[in-house]
Amino acid sequence: MKSGIFTTSLWLLLSRHETFAFTVTTSPTLSQSKTASASASASESASASALFAKKKKGKKNKSKKKEAGFAWAASFTLKPFESASLRDLASSACASFEGRTGKPLTEEIRKSSDVPKTLWNAPVACVIVGDESGDGGEDGDAAEATTAGPVIQYANIAALESVGLKPDQFEQLLATKDPESGEWKVSGKVDKFIDLPSVMKGDKAYESGYKKKMVKANADDAASVDITIESAQRWKLEKSALINGKFVTETLGVAYAWNSWVEGEDTLCRPGKVREVNIDTGDIEDKIKAQGEVIRELKEVQGFGNKDPEVSDAVQELLRLKALLEEVVASK
């Protein structure tokens, strides 16, 4: 009995031992660990390379944007009321005018906190004419320097309008000042010219009622017309400075201002695109009478009838003159 129990117990024990002996948990070998470690390292290296490439690519784009920004800044042009040199000119012109006449150029300037910007937008045309500096003498000897002629150094919106330019087209009229030498030069962008003197002869420093044909019509351009300023004002533009303990007066040029101008022979213009027919009604009436005599002679002396082209053309001219007279009378 005891022998049977012992045999049974031994069998159970061996059975359990056999089960445990064959329940094996696998673990990586040394070679497998090295392979896995190498794969992980390669993966991390590839990720790092990709990240570096991405950062490098981003830096390249940033550089391109920076270069584009520099290009924009280089092409940017300051407006006349933003440029330091032209702001000084505008302020000097307004101060000089008030000093010579005892009143501001416009009422807006009297209460302005930014005179150059106010003058730029003023309802009165203002131009400053100076001299373009020519080639200096040897080693820049000022005594041997020459002048190349008058140039437009400043013009506001109303002055630009008087020569057919828009506010953003000022570079087509204005000369530029070299910041280092201080000389005025006409750039290749200038294609409009105003014929106004850069000096005032004699001791006269201010003049009113000035009249000048400042633009002459181009014979090759049918749309081109003469432009004349009437009742304009002009004054010497000077600037005083203390040099070596003495006040020295420097002549900058001549400033001009006008409220209206005439295009051709019969169109009176004002700032803000105001156009009025400027014809003497008496002159038109005389032309109407003269044209009536022409028609009478054609019919009574030369024997032409109403249907003849000579008479019909003369009648059309008479009707045109009468319509023009009505237009002029209505505009006054």
Coordinates of C-alpha atoms in Angstrom, one line a residue:
M1 CA 0.0 0.0 0.0
K2 CA 2.7 2.4 1.0
S3 CA 4.7 1.3 -2.0
G4 CA 1.8 2.2 -4.3
I5 CA 1.4 5.6 -2.7
F6 CA 5.1 6.3 -3.1
T7 CA 5.0 5.2 -6.7
T8 CA 2.1 7.5 -7.5
S9 CA 3.7 10.5 -5.7
L10 CA 6.9 10.0 -7.6
W11 CA 5.1 9.9 -10.9
L12 CA 3.2 13.2 -10.2
L13 CA 6.5 14.9 -9.2
L14 CA 8.3 13.8 -12.3
S15 CA 5.3 14.9 -14.4
R16 CA 5.4 18.4 -12.9
H17 CA 9.1 18.7 -13.4
E18 CA 8.8 17.7 -17.0
T19 CA 6.2 20.4 -17.6
F20 CA 8.4 23.1 -16.0
A21 CA 11.4 21.9 -17.9
F22 CA 9.8 22.5 -21.2
T23 CA 8.2 25.8 -20.4
V24 CA 10.9 28.1 -21.7
T25 CA 10.9 31.9 -22.1
T26 CA 12.9 33.0 -25.1
S27 CA 15.4 35.9 -24.7
P28 CA 17.4 37.7 -27.4
T29 CA 20.9 36.5 -28.2
L30 CA 23.9 38.7 -28.2
S31 CA 24.0 38.9 -32.0
Q32 CA 20.2 39.7 -32.1
S33 CA 20.7 42.5 -29.6
K34 CA 23.5 44.0 -31.7
T35 CA 21.4 43.8 -34.8
A36 CA 18.4 45.5 -33.1
S37 CA 20.7 48.2 -31.7
A38 CA 22.2 48.9 -35.1
S39 CA 18.7 49.2 -36.7
A40 CA 17.5 51.6 -34.0
S41 CA 20.7 53.7 -34.4
A42 CA 20.3 53.8 -38.2
S43 CA 16.6 54.8 -37.8
E44 CA 17.6 57.6 -35.4
S45 CA 20.3 58.8 -37.7
A46 CA 17.9 58.9 -40.7
S47 CA 15.4 60.9 -38.6
A48 CA 18.1 63.4 -37.6
S49 CA 19.3 63.7 -41.2
A50 CA 15.7 64.4 -42.3
L51 CA 15.2 67.0 -39.6
F52 CA 18.5 68.7 -40.4
A53 CA 17.6 68.8 -44.1
K54 CA 14.2 70.3 -43.2
K55 CA 15.8 72.9 -41.1
K56 CA 18.3 73.7 -43.8
K57 CA 15.6 74.0 -46.4
G58 CA 13.7 76.3 -44.1
K59 CA 16.7 78.5 -43.7
K60 CA 17.2 78.7 -47.5
N61 CA 13.6 79.9 -47.9
K62 CA 14.1 82.4 -45.1
S63 CA 17.2 83.7 -46.9
K64 CA 15.2 84.1 -50.1
K65 CA 12.5 86.1 -48.3
K66 CA 15.2 88.3 -46.7
E67 CA 16.7 89.0 -50.2
A68 CA 13.3 89.8 -51.6
G69 CA 12.8 92.2 -48.7
F70 CA 16.1 94.0 -49.5
A71 CA 15.1 94.2 -53.2
W72 CA 11.7 95.8 -52.2
A73 CA 13.5 98.3 -49.9
A74 CA 16.0 99.2 -52.6
S75 CA 13.2 99.9 -55.1
F76 CA 11.2 102.0 -52.7
T77 CA 11.1 105.7 -53.4
L78 CA 10.2 108.4 -50.8
K79 CA 7.6 110.9 -51.7
P80 CA 8.6 114.5 -51.8
F81 CA 7.0 115.2 -48.3
E82 CA 8.9 112.2 -46.9
S83 CA 12.4 112.9 -48.3
A84 CA 14.6 114.8 -45.8
S85 CA 16.1 117.1 -48.5
L86 CA 12.7 118.0 -50.0
R87 CA 11.1 118.5 -46.7
D88 CA 13.7 121.1 -45.9
L89 CA 13.1 122.8 -49.3
A90 CA 9.3 122.8 -48.7
S91 CA 9.7 124.2 -45.2
S92 CA 12.1 126.9 -46.4
A93 CA 9.8 127.9 -49.3
C94 CA 6.9 128.4 -46.9
A95 CA 8.9 130.3 -44.3
S96 CA 10.5 132.4 -46.9
F97 CA 7.2 133.3 -48.5
E98 CA 5.7 134.4 -45.2
G99 CA 8.8 136.3 -44.3
R100 CA 8.6 138.3 -47.6
T101 CA 4.8 138.8 -47.7
G102 CA 3.8 138.7 -44.1
K103 CA 1.2 136.0 -44.7
P104 CA 1.3 132.2 -45.2
L105 CA 1.2 130.7 -48.7
T106 CA -2.1 129.0 -47.8
E107 CA -4.3 129.2 -44.7
E108 CA -3.8 125.4 -44.3
I109 CA -0.1 126.0 -43.7
R110 CA -0.8 128.5 -40.9
K111 CA -2.2 125.8 -38.6
S112 CA -0.3 122.8 -39.9
S113 CA 1.9 120.6 -37.7
D114 CA 3.5 119.1 -40.8
V115 CA 4.2 121.9 -43.3
P116 CA 5.9 119.8 -46.0
K117 CA 2.9 117.3 -46.1
T118 CA 0.4 120.2 -46.1
L119 CA 2.2 121.9 -49.0
W120 CA 2.3 118.7 -50.9
N121 CA -1.5 118.5 -50.7
A122 CA -2.2 122.3 -50.9
P123 CA -4.8 123.7 -53.4
V124 CA -2.1 126.0 -54.8
A125 CA 0.7 124.8 -57.2
C126 CA 4.2 125.2 -55.9
V127 CA 7.5 124.6 -57.7
I128 CA 11.1 125.2 -56.7
V129 CA 13.6 125.7 -59.5
G130 CA 17.4 125.5 -59.0
D131 CA 20.5 124.8 -61.0
E132 CA 21.8 121.4 -62.0
S133 CA 25.4 121.1 -61.0
G134 CA 27.8 120.4 -63.9
D135 CA 31.2 118.7 -63.8
G136 CA 33.5 120.3 -61.2
G137 CA 37.0 121.4 -61.9
E138 CA 40.1 119.4 -61.2
D139 CA 40.0 117.8 -57.7
G140 CA 36.5 119.2 -57.3
D141 CA 37.6 122.8 -57.4
A142 CA 34.4 124.8 -56.8
A143 CA 35.8 127.8 -58.6
E144 CA 35.9 125.8 -61.8
A145 CA 32.5 124.2 -61.4
T146 CA 29.9 124.8 -64.1
T147 CA 26.1 124.7 -64.1
A148 CA 24.1 122.7 -66.6
G149 CA 20.9 124.8 -66.3
P150 CA 17.6 125.0 -64.4
V151 CA 16.1 121.9 -62.9
I152 CA 12.9 121.3 -61.0
Q153 CA 13.8 120.4 -57.5
Y154 CA 10.4 120.3 -55.9
A155 CA 6.8 120.2 -57.2
N156 CA 3.6 119.4 -55.2
I157 CA 0.4 117.6 -56.5
A158 CA -1.2 120.8 -57.9
A159 CA 2.0 121.6 -59.9
L160 CA 2.2 118.0 -61.2
E161 CA -1.4 118.3 -62.3
S162 CA -0.6 121.5 -64.2
V163 CA 1.8 119.6 -66.5
G164 CA -0.4 116.5 -66.8
L165 CA 1.2 114.3 -64.2
K166 CA -0.3 112.2 -61.4
P167 CA 0.9 112.4 -57.8
D168 CA 2.9 109.2 -58.1
Q169 CA 4.6 110.4 -61.3
F170 CA 6.8 113.0 -59.6
E171 CA 10.0 111.3 -60.7
Q172 CA 9.2 112.2 -64.3
L173 CA 9.6 115.9 -63.4
L174 CA 11.9 116.2 -60.4
A175 CA 15.7 116.2 -60.3
T176 CA 17.4 114.2 -57.5
K177 CA 19.9 115.4 -54.9
D178 CA 23.0 113.4 -54.3
P179 CA 23.2 112.9 -50.5
E180 CA 27.0 112.9 -50.4
S181 CA 27.9 115.8 -52.8
G182 CA 24.7 117.7 -52.4
E183 CA 24.5 118.2 -56.2
W184 CA 21.2 118.1 -58.1
K185 CA 21.1 115.8 -61.2
V186 CA 18.5 115.0 -63.8
S187 CA 17.9 111.3 -63.9
G188 CA 16.9 109.2 -66.9
K189 CA 13.3 109.0 -65.5
V190 CA 12.6 112.7 -66.2
D191 CA 10.6 113.3 -69.4
K192 CA 8.7 116.4 -68.4
F193 CA 10.2 119.9 -68.4
I194 CA 9.0 123.3 -67.1
D195 CA 10.7 126.4 -68.5
L196 CA 11.0 128.7 -65.4
P197 CA 14.1 130.7 -64.5
S198 CA 16.2 129.7 -61.6
V199 CA 17.3 133.3 -60.8
M200 CA 15.5 136.6 -60.3
K201 CA 17.4 139.5 -61.9
G202 CA 18.2 142.7 -60.0
D203 CA 17.5 143.3 -56.3
K204 CA 13.9 142.0 -56.5
A205 CA 13.3 139.2 -54.0
Y206 CA 9.5 138.9 -54.5
E207 CA 7.2 139.4 -57.5
S208 CA 3.5 139.0 -58.0
G209 CA 1.4 139.0 -61.2
Y210 CA 4.1 136.9 -62.9
K211 CA 3.1 135.5 -66.4
K212 CA 5.1 132.8 -68.3
K213 CA 4.6 130.2 -70.9
M214 CA 6.2 127.3 -69.0
V215 CA 5.5 124.5 -71.4
K216 CA 5.5 124.8 -75.2
A217 CA 3.4 122.5 -77.3
N218 CA 5.2 119.7 -79.1
A219 CA 4.7 120.1 -82.8
D220 CA 5.0 116.3 -83.3
D221 CA 2.2 115.6 -80.7
A222 CA -1.3 116.7 -81.7
A223 CA -2.5 116.3 -78.1
S224 CA 0.2 118.6 -76.8
V225 CA -0.7 122.2 -75.8
D226 CA 1.0 125.3 -74.5
I227 CA 0.7 125.8 -70.7
T228 CA 0.9 129.3 -69.3
I229 CA 0.8 130.5 -65.7
E230 CA -0.9 133.9 -65.1
S231 CA -0.9 136.0 -61.9
A232 CA 1.7 133.7 -60.4
Q233 CA 3.9 134.7 -57.4
R234 CA 7.7 134.0 -57.3
W235 CA 10.3 134.7 -54.7
K236 CA 14.0 134.1 -54.0
L237 CA 14.6 131.0 -51.9
E238 CA 17.5 131.6 -49.5
K239 CA 18.9 129.9 -46.4
S240 CA 21.1 131.4 -43.7
A241 CA 23.6 129.4 -41.8
L242 CA 26.2 130.2 -39.1
I243 CA 29.7 129.4 -40.5
N244 CA 32.8 130.3 -38.5
G245 CA 30.9 132.6 -36.3
K246 CA 29.3 134.5 -39.3
F247 CA 25.9 134.3 -40.9
V248 CA 26.2 133.3 -44.5
T249 CA 23.2 133.4 -46.9
E250 CA 23.0 130.6 -49.5
T251 CA 20.7 131.0 -52.5
L252 CA 18.8 127.8 -53.1
G253 CA 16.8 128.8 -56.1
V254 CA 13.4 130.5 -57.0
A255 CA 10.0 129.3 -55.7
Y256 CA 6.9 129.7 -57.8
A257 CA 3.2 129.5 -56.8
W258 CA 0.0 129.8 -58.8
N259 CA -3.7 129.1 -58.4
S260 CA -4.5 128.6 -62.1
W261 CA -3.0 128.0 -65.5
V262 CA -4.1 128.2 -69.1
E263 CA -4.0 125.3 -71.5
G264 CA -3.8 126.4 -75.1
E265 CA -5.6 129.6 -75.8
D266 CA -9.0 129.1 -74.2
T267 CA -9.0 126.6 -71.3
L268 CA -8.5 128.0 -67.7
C269 CA -7.5 125.2 -65.3
R270 CA -7.4 125.0 -61.5
P271 CA -6.1 122.3 -59.1
G272 CA -8.6 119.5 -58.6
K273 CA -9.2 119.0 -62.4
V274 CA -11.3 122.1 -62.7
R275 CA -11.5 123.2 -66.4
E276 CA -13.3 126.3 -67.7
V277 CA -13.5 127.9 -71.1
N278 CA -11.6 131.1 -71.0
I279 CA -12.7 133.0 -74.1
D280 CA -13.7 136.6 -74.4
T281 CA -17.4 136.7 -75.4
G282 CA -16.9 140.0 -77.3
D283 CA -14.3 138.2 -79.5
I284 CA -16.7 135.4 -80.3
E285 CA -19.5 137.9 -81.2
D286 CA -17.1 139.6 -83.6
K287 CA -16.3 136.3 -85.2
I288 CA -20.0 135.5 -85.6
K289 CA -20.6 138.8 -87.3
A290 CA -17.7 138.3 -89.6
Q291 CA -18.9 134.7 -90.5
G292 CA -22.3 136.1 -91.3
E293 CA -20.7 138.5 -93.8
V294 CA -18.9 135.6 -95.4
I295 CA -22.1 133.7 -96.0
R296 CA -23.9 136.8 -97.4
E297 CA -21.0 137.4 -99.9
L298 CA -21.1 133.8 -101.0
K299 CA -24.8 134.0 -101.7
E300 CA -25.3 137.5 -102.9
V301 CA -22.0 138.3 -104.7
Q302 CA -20.7 134.9 -105.8
G303 CA -24.2 133.4 -106.5
F304 CA -23.9 130.2 -104.5
G305 CA -27.1 128.6 -103.2
N306 CA -27.9 127.2 -99.8
K307 CA -27.1 123.7 -101.0
D308 CA -23.7 124.5 -102.4
P309 CA -20.9 123.1 -100.2
E310 CA -19.2 126.5 -99.9
V311 CA -22.3 127.9 -98.3
S312 CA -23.1 124.8 -96.2
D313 CA -19.6 124.7 -94.7
A314 CA -19.7 128.4 -93.9
V315 CA -23.1 127.9 -92.2
Q316 CA -21.7 125.0 -90.1
E317 CA -18.8 127.3 -88.9
L318 CA -21.4 130.0 -88.0
L319 CA -23.4 127.4 -85.9
R320 CA -20.2 126.3 -84.2
L321 CA -19.4 129.8 -83.1
K322 CA -22.9 130.5 -81.8
A323 CA -22.8 127.2 -79.8
L324 CA -19.4 128.2 -78.3
L325 CA -20.8 131.6 -77.3
E326 CA -23.7 129.9 -75.5
E327 CA -21.3 127.6 -73.7
V328 CA -19.0 130.5 -72.6
V329 CA -22.0 132.6 -71.3
A330 CA -23.4 129.6 -69.4
S331 CA -20.1 128.9 -67.7
K332 CA -19.8 132.4 -66.3

